[in-house]
Coordinates of C-alpha atoms in Angstrom, one line a residue:
M1 CA 0.0 0.0 0.0
N2 CA 1.5 3.4 -1.0
R3 CA 1.4 6.6 1.0
L4 CA -1.7 8.0 -0.7
E5 CA -3.7 4.7 -0.3
A6 CA -2.7 4.5 3.4
E7 CA -4.0 8.1 4.0
D8 CA -7.2 7.2 2.2
W9 CA -7.7 4.3 4.7
G10 CA -7.2 6.7 7.6
D11 CA -3.6 5.9 8.4
R12 CA -1.4 8.7 9.7
P13 CA 0.5 10.2 6.6
K14 CA 4.2 9.5 6.4
I15 CA 5.8 12.8 5.7
T16 CA 9.5 13.8 5.6
V17 CA 11.0 16.7 7.6
N18 CA 11.5 18.5 4.3
E19 CA 7.9 18.2 3.3
A20 CA 6.7 19.3 6.8
A21 CA 9.1 22.3 6.6
D22 CA 7.7 23.3 3.2
T23 CA 4.1 23.3 4.5
F24 CA 5.3 25.1 7.7
I25 CA 6.8 27.8 5.5
L26 CA 3.8 28.1 3.3
E27 CA 1.1 28.2 6.0
H28 CA 2.7 29.3 9.3
C29 CA 5.6 31.6 8.4
P30 CA 3.4 34.4 6.8
T31 CA 2.0 34.9 10.3
L32 CA 5.4 35.7 11.8
R33 CA 7.4 38.9 11.9
L34 CA 9.9 39.5 9.2
S35 CA 12.9 38.9 11.5
S36 CA 11.5 35.6 12.7
R37 CA 10.8 34.5 9.1
K38 CA 14.4 35.2 8.2
R39 CA 15.7 33.4 11.3
Y40 CA 13.5 30.3 10.5
G41 CA 14.6 30.4 6.9
R42 CA 18.3 30.1 7.8
S43 CA 17.6 27.3 10.3
I44 CA 15.3 25.3 7.9
A45 CA 18.1 25.4 5.2
Y46 CA 20.4 23.5 7.6
L47 CA 17.7 21.2 8.9
D48 CA 16.7 20.3 5.3
E49 CA 20.3 19.5 4.4
R50 CA 21.0 17.2 7.3
L51 CA 17.5 15.8 8.3
G52 CA 15.3 16.7 5.3
D53 CA 15.0 13.1 3.9
K54 CA 14.1 11.5 7.2
M55 CA 10.5 10.7 8.1
L56 CA 9.2 13.2 10.6
A57 CA 7.9 10.4 12.9
D58 CA 11.3 8.6 12.7
V59 CA 13.6 11.3 14.0
R60 CA 15.2 10.3 17.3
S61 CA 17.6 11.8 19.8
A62 CA 20.6 10.2 18.0
D63 CA 19.6 12.1 14.8
L64 CA 19.4 15.4 16.7
K65 CA 22.7 14.8 18.4
D66 CA 24.2 14.1 14.9
F67 CA 22.7 17.4 13.7
E68 CA 24.2 19.2 16.7
T69 CA 27.7 17.7 16.0
W70 CA 27.5 18.6 12.4
R71 CA 26.5 22.2 13.1
R72 CA 29.2 22.5 15.7
S73 CA 31.8 21.2 13.1
M74 CA 30.7 24.1 10.9
G75 CA 31.6 26.6 13.6
A76 CA 28.1 27.3 14.9
A77 CA 27.9 28.4 18.5
A78 CA 25.7 26.6 21.0
P79 CA 23.0 29.3 21.0
T80 CA 22.8 29.1 17.2
V81 CA 22.4 25.3 17.2
R82 CA 19.7 25.7 19.9
R83 CA 17.8 28.1 17.7
D84 CA 18.0 25.7 14.8
L85 CA 16.6 23.0 16.9
A86 CA 14.0 25.3 18.4
C87 CA 12.9 25.9 14.8
L88 CA 12.5 22.2 14.3
S89 CA 10.5 22.0 17.5
S90 CA 8.1 24.6 16.1
I91 CA 7.8 22.5 12.9
Y92 CA 6.8 19.5 15.1
G93 CA 4.3 21.6 17.0
F94 CA 2.8 22.6 13.6
A95 CA 2.8 19.0 12.5
A96 CA 1.0 17.9 15.7
E97 CA -1.8 20.4 14.9
K98 CA -2.0 18.7 11.5
E99 CA -2.1 15.3 13.2
W100 CA 1.0 14.1 11.4
V101 CA 2.8 13.2 14.6
D102 CA 2.0 12.5 18.2
T103 CA 5.2 13.5 19.9
N104 CA 7.9 16.1 19.6
P105 CA 11.4 14.6 20.2
V106 CA 13.1 17.9 20.1
S107 CA 11.6 19.2 23.4
A108 CA 13.1 16.4 25.5
F109 CA 16.4 16.6 23.6
L110 CA 16.7 20.4 24.2
K111 CA 15.8 20.0 27.9
A112 CA 18.5 17.3 28.4
R113 CA 21.2 19.1 26.4
K114 CA 20.6 22.4 28.3
K115 CA 22.2 20.8 31.3
R116 CA 25.3 20.0 29.3
G117 CA 26.0 23.2 27.5
L118 CA 23.5 23.6 24.7
R119 CA 21.9 26.7 26.2
E120 CA 21.2 30.3 25.1
S121 CA 23.8 33.0 25.7
P122 CA 23.4 35.1 28.8
P123 CA 21.3 38.2 28.2
R124 CA 23.2 41.3 27.1
T125 CA 23.4 44.2 29.6
R126 CA 25.2 46.7 27.3
Y127 CA 23.8 50.2 27.3
L128 CA 25.3 53.7 26.5
T129 CA 26.4 56.1 29.2
R130 CA 25.9 59.8 28.5
D131 CA 29.5 60.2 27.6
E132 CA 29.4 57.3 25.2
E133 CA 26.3 58.6 23.6
A134 CA 27.9 62.0 23.0
R135 CA 31.0 60.4 21.5
L136 CA 29.0 58.1 19.3
L137 CA 26.8 60.9 17.9
E138 CA 30.0 63.0 17.2
A139 CA 31.4 60.1 15.2
A140 CA 28.2 59.4 13.2
A141 CA 27.2 60.9 9.8
P142 CA 24.0 63.1 9.9
R143 CA 21.6 60.4 8.7
L144 CA 22.9 57.8 11.0
R145 CA 23.0 60.3 13.9
A146 CA 19.3 61.0 13.5
A147 CA 18.5 57.3 13.5
I148 CA 20.6 56.7 16.6
V149 CA 19.0 59.5 18.5
F150 CA 15.5 58.3 17.6
A151 CA 16.3 54.8 18.7
I152 CA 17.6 55.9 22.1
Y153 CA 14.7 58.2 22.8
S154 CA 11.9 56.1 21.4
G155 CA 12.9 52.6 22.5
L156 CA 11.5 51.0 19.3
R157 CA 12.8 47.6 18.1
S158 CA 14.9 47.7 15.0
E159 CA 12.1 46.4 12.7
E160 CA 9.6 48.8 14.3
Q161 CA 11.9 51.7 13.6
W162 CA 12.8 50.9 10.0
G163 CA 9.2 49.9 9.2
L164 CA 7.8 53.1 10.7
T165 CA 5.6 55.1 8.4
W166 CA 4.4 58.7 8.8
D167 CA 0.7 57.7 9.1
R168 CA 1.5 56.1 12.5
V169 CA 3.3 59.2 13.8
D170 CA 1.4 61.8 16.0
L171 CA 3.8 64.6 16.7
E172 CA 1.2 66.7 18.6
R173 CA 0.7 63.8 21.1
R174 CA 4.3 62.9 20.9
Q175 CA 3.7 59.2 20.1
V176 CA 3.9 56.5 17.5
E177 CA 1.5 53.6 17.0
I178 CA 3.1 50.1 16.6
P179 CA 0.7 47.7 14.9
K180 CA 0.5 44.1 16.0
E181 CA 1.7 42.9 12.6
I182 CA 5.3 44.0 13.5
A183 CA 5.1 44.1 17.3
K184 CA 6.9 41.2 18.9
A185 CA 4.1 40.6 21.4
K186 CA 1.6 40.5 18.6
R187 CA -0.6 43.3 19.9
D188 CA -0.9 47.0 19.1
R189 CA 0.9 49.4 21.4
T190 CA 1.6 53.1 21.7
A191 CA 5.2 54.3 22.2
I192 CA 5.7 57.7 23.8
L193 CA 8.5 59.8 22.3
L194 CA 11.0 61.7 24.5
D195 CA 12.0 65.2 23.4
P196 CA 15.1 64.3 21.3
A197 CA 13.0 61.8 19.3
V198 CA 10.3 64.3 18.6
A199 CA 13.0 66.8 17.5
V200 CA 14.4 64.2 15.1
L201 CA 11.0 63.6 13.5
R202 CA 10.4 67.3 13.1
S203 CA 13.8 67.7 11.3
L204 CA 13.5 64.7 8.9
P205 CA 12.5 65.3 5.3
R206 CA 9.5 63.3 3.9
H207 CA 9.6 61.4 0.6
I208 CA 7.3 62.7 -2.0
K209 CA 5.8 59.3 -2.7
E210 CA 7.0 56.7 -0.1
P211 CA 5.6 56.6 3.5
F212 CA 8.7 55.5 5.4
V213 CA 10.2 57.8 8.0
F214 CA 13.8 56.4 7.5
F215 CA 14.4 55.8 3.8
H216 CA 17.2 55.5 1.3
G217 CA 17.9 58.5 -1.0
G218 CA 18.9 56.1 -3.8
R219 CA 22.3 54.6 -4.6
A220 CA 24.4 55.0 -7.8
P221 CA 24.1 51.8 -10.0
S222 CA 27.9 51.6 -10.3
R223 CA 28.3 51.1 -6.6
A224 CA 25.5 48.6 -6.5
V225 CA 27.0 46.5 -9.3
K226 CA 30.4 46.5 -7.5
R227 CA 28.8 45.0 -4.5
D228 CA 26.7 42.5 -6.4
R229 CA 23.5 44.1 -5.2
A230 CA 20.5 45.5 -6.9
P231 CA 20.3 49.3 -6.9
L232 CA 18.3 50.6 -3.9
K233 CA 15.0 52.3 -4.9
D234 CA 14.7 56.0 -3.9
G235 CA 12.5 56.1 -0.9
Q236 CA 13.0 52.4 0.0
R237 CA 13.1 51.8 3.8
F238 CA 16.3 50.8 5.5
G239 CA 16.7 47.2 6.5
H240 CA 19.3 48.2 9.1
M241 CA 22.1 50.6 9.8
L242 CA 24.3 48.2 11.7
R243 CA 27.4 48.6 9.6
G244 CA 27.3 52.4 10.0
L245 CA 26.7 52.0 13.8
K246 CA 29.7 49.6 14.1
A247 CA 31.9 52.0 12.1
A248 CA 30.9 55.0 14.2
A249 CA 31.3 53.1 17.4
K250 CA 34.8 52.1 16.4
R251 CA 35.7 55.7 15.6
A252 CA 34.3 56.7 19.0
G253 CA 36.2 54.0 20.9
I254 CA 33.0 52.2 22.0
P255 CA 33.4 48.4 21.9
N256 CA 30.8 45.7 21.6
L257 CA 27.8 47.8 20.4
I258 CA 24.8 46.5 18.5
W259 CA 21.6 48.3 17.5
H260 CA 19.4 46.7 20.1
D261 CA 21.7 48.2 22.8
L262 CA 20.2 51.6 21.9
R263 CA 16.8 50.3 22.8
R264 CA 18.2 49.0 26.1
T265 CA 19.7 52.4 26.7
H266 CA 16.1 53.8 26.4
G267 CA 14.8 51.4 29.0
C268 CA 17.7 52.2 31.4
R269 CA 17.1 55.9 31.1
L270 CA 13.4 55.6 31.8
L271 CA 14.1 53.6 35.0
Q272 CA 17.2 55.5 36.2
E273 CA 16.5 59.1 35.2
Q274 CA 12.9 59.5 34.3
G275 CA 11.5 57.6 37.3
W276 CA 9.1 55.5 35.2
S277 CA 7.6 52.4 37.0
M278 CA 8.4 48.9 35.8
E279 CA 4.8 48.6 34.4
M280 CA 5.2 51.8 32.4
V281 CA 8.5 50.6 30.9
R282 CA 6.8 47.3 30.1
D283 CA 4.1 49.0 28.1
Q284 CA 6.5 51.4 26.5
L285 CA 8.9 48.6 25.3
G286 CA 6.1 46.2 24.4
H287 CA 7.1 43.4 26.8
S288 CA 4.5 40.7 27.3
T289 CA 4.7 40.8 31.1
S290 CA 6.3 42.9 33.9
V291 CA 8.4 39.8 34.8
Q292 CA 10.1 40.0 31.4
T293 CA 10.9 43.7 32.0
E294 CA 12.2 42.9 35.5
R295 CA 14.5 40.2 34.1
S296 CA 15.7 42.4 31.3
Y297 CA 16.7 45.2 33.6
A298 CA 17.7 43.2 36.7
F299 CA 21.3 44.1 36.1
L300 CA 20.5 47.7 37.0
E301 CA 19.8 46.7 40.5
V302 CA 23.2 45.0 40.7
D303 CA 24.8 48.2 39.3
A304 CA 23.0 50.3 41.9
R305 CA 24.2 48.0 44.8
R306 CA 27.7 48.2 43.4
Q307 CA 27.7 52.0 43.3
M308 CA 26.2 52.1 46.8
A309 CA 28.9 49.8 48.1
A310 CA 31.6 52.0 46.5
R311 CA 30.1 55.0 48.4
T312 CA 29.9 53.2 51.8
I313 CA 32.9 50.8 51.8
P314 CA 35.8 52.4 53.7
G315 CA 38.9 53.4 51.7
T316 CA 37.2 53.7 48.2
A317 CA 37.8 56.7 46.0
E318 CA 34.2 57.9 46.6
N319 CA 34.6 57.5 50.4
P320 CA 38.3 58.0 51.4
P321 CA 39.4 57.2 55.0
T322 CA 38.7 60.0 57.4
A323 CA 41.0 60.4 60.4
G324 CA 39.3 60.2 63.8
A325 CA 35.9 59.3 62.5
A326 CA 33.4 58.7 65.3
G327 CA 32.6 55.1 66.1
T328 CA 35.8 53.6 64.7
T329 CA 39.3 52.7 66.0
D330 CA 41.2 53.0 62.8
G331 CA 40.0 56.4 61.5
T332 CA 37.5 55.0 58.9
T333 CA 33.8 55.4 58.6
P334 CA 31.8 52.2 59.1
A335 CA 29.7 51.0 56.1
Q336 CA 26.0 51.6 56.5
K337 CA 23.2 49.7 54.8
P338 CA 20.9 52.2 53.2
A339 CA 17.4 52.2 54.8
H340 CA 14.2 52.4 52.8
R341 CA 12.7 54.9 55.2
A342 CA 13.9 56.9 58.2
V343 CA 13.3 55.2 61.6
D344 CA 12.6 57.2 64.7
K345 CA 14.6 55.5 67.4
R346 CA 12.9 57.4 70.2
R347 CA 9.7 55.3 69.8

């Protein structure tokens, strides 16, 4: 009995990983954000090459381990391999909805391998100080400078910024609307703009035909040919400005900077300088829960404790030893734990 006959008799269809991935791309990927589709596309290419001919129901832990070893031999880091396998796990979830399989072997494999090194990288904590921001802007070309300022003072994700159109900008109310189609949390949200971001929008020219806020002014065909790339259309939106950011950061002497660090700088400023609550920052950044926001910015609490310790530990630059200080025998001031509120000891 062949596959089609078996399906006609009610048997579960026998489908390969490659065939499942093709249907996954056709039916599920259009519902994802552009960045997610690109990430899945890269992973699926590797999965097809190594596991594509295997029957979906026949994939075992040994096959997944073989895939991991193969990817590692190509120079892929552990977080990259984990994302490839997470993509395969999503394909299995999709296949389960189609009733093509009953189990997902990837989930158990990832859980076991997490204990032995196949885990995500620790979250980044990089953000710009005021001095670094000034140096970066000084080193950036005008168009890049405007985009950097807008990123720091709006907090939009990269795709949200480059896909921003003027019809979603309200300068009078100092806000932009982010539709659920490009928002990571898959729901509409309103992002409030701080003064520098508003100033950037007021200064930007608008294209006569295209709606994008940040757009290319066109590129000479000769340069495009040299780079093996098609000429950019006048008014076409930016995909990113990462190369320009990296170059400006290098000139400014700022290491290890990526575009998302500008968004993180926005969150840090809201919490440290503007006095926003965690819930307000959650809504501004579009996090799904306050817990996600707390986890993303937990490092600020560590920084605050470190700075407090530097001010209270005897002998530091911020708190040098003072001869004859009261309550000590060696001329130093004892460290004090900061209290949340004043306590009246007379009660």
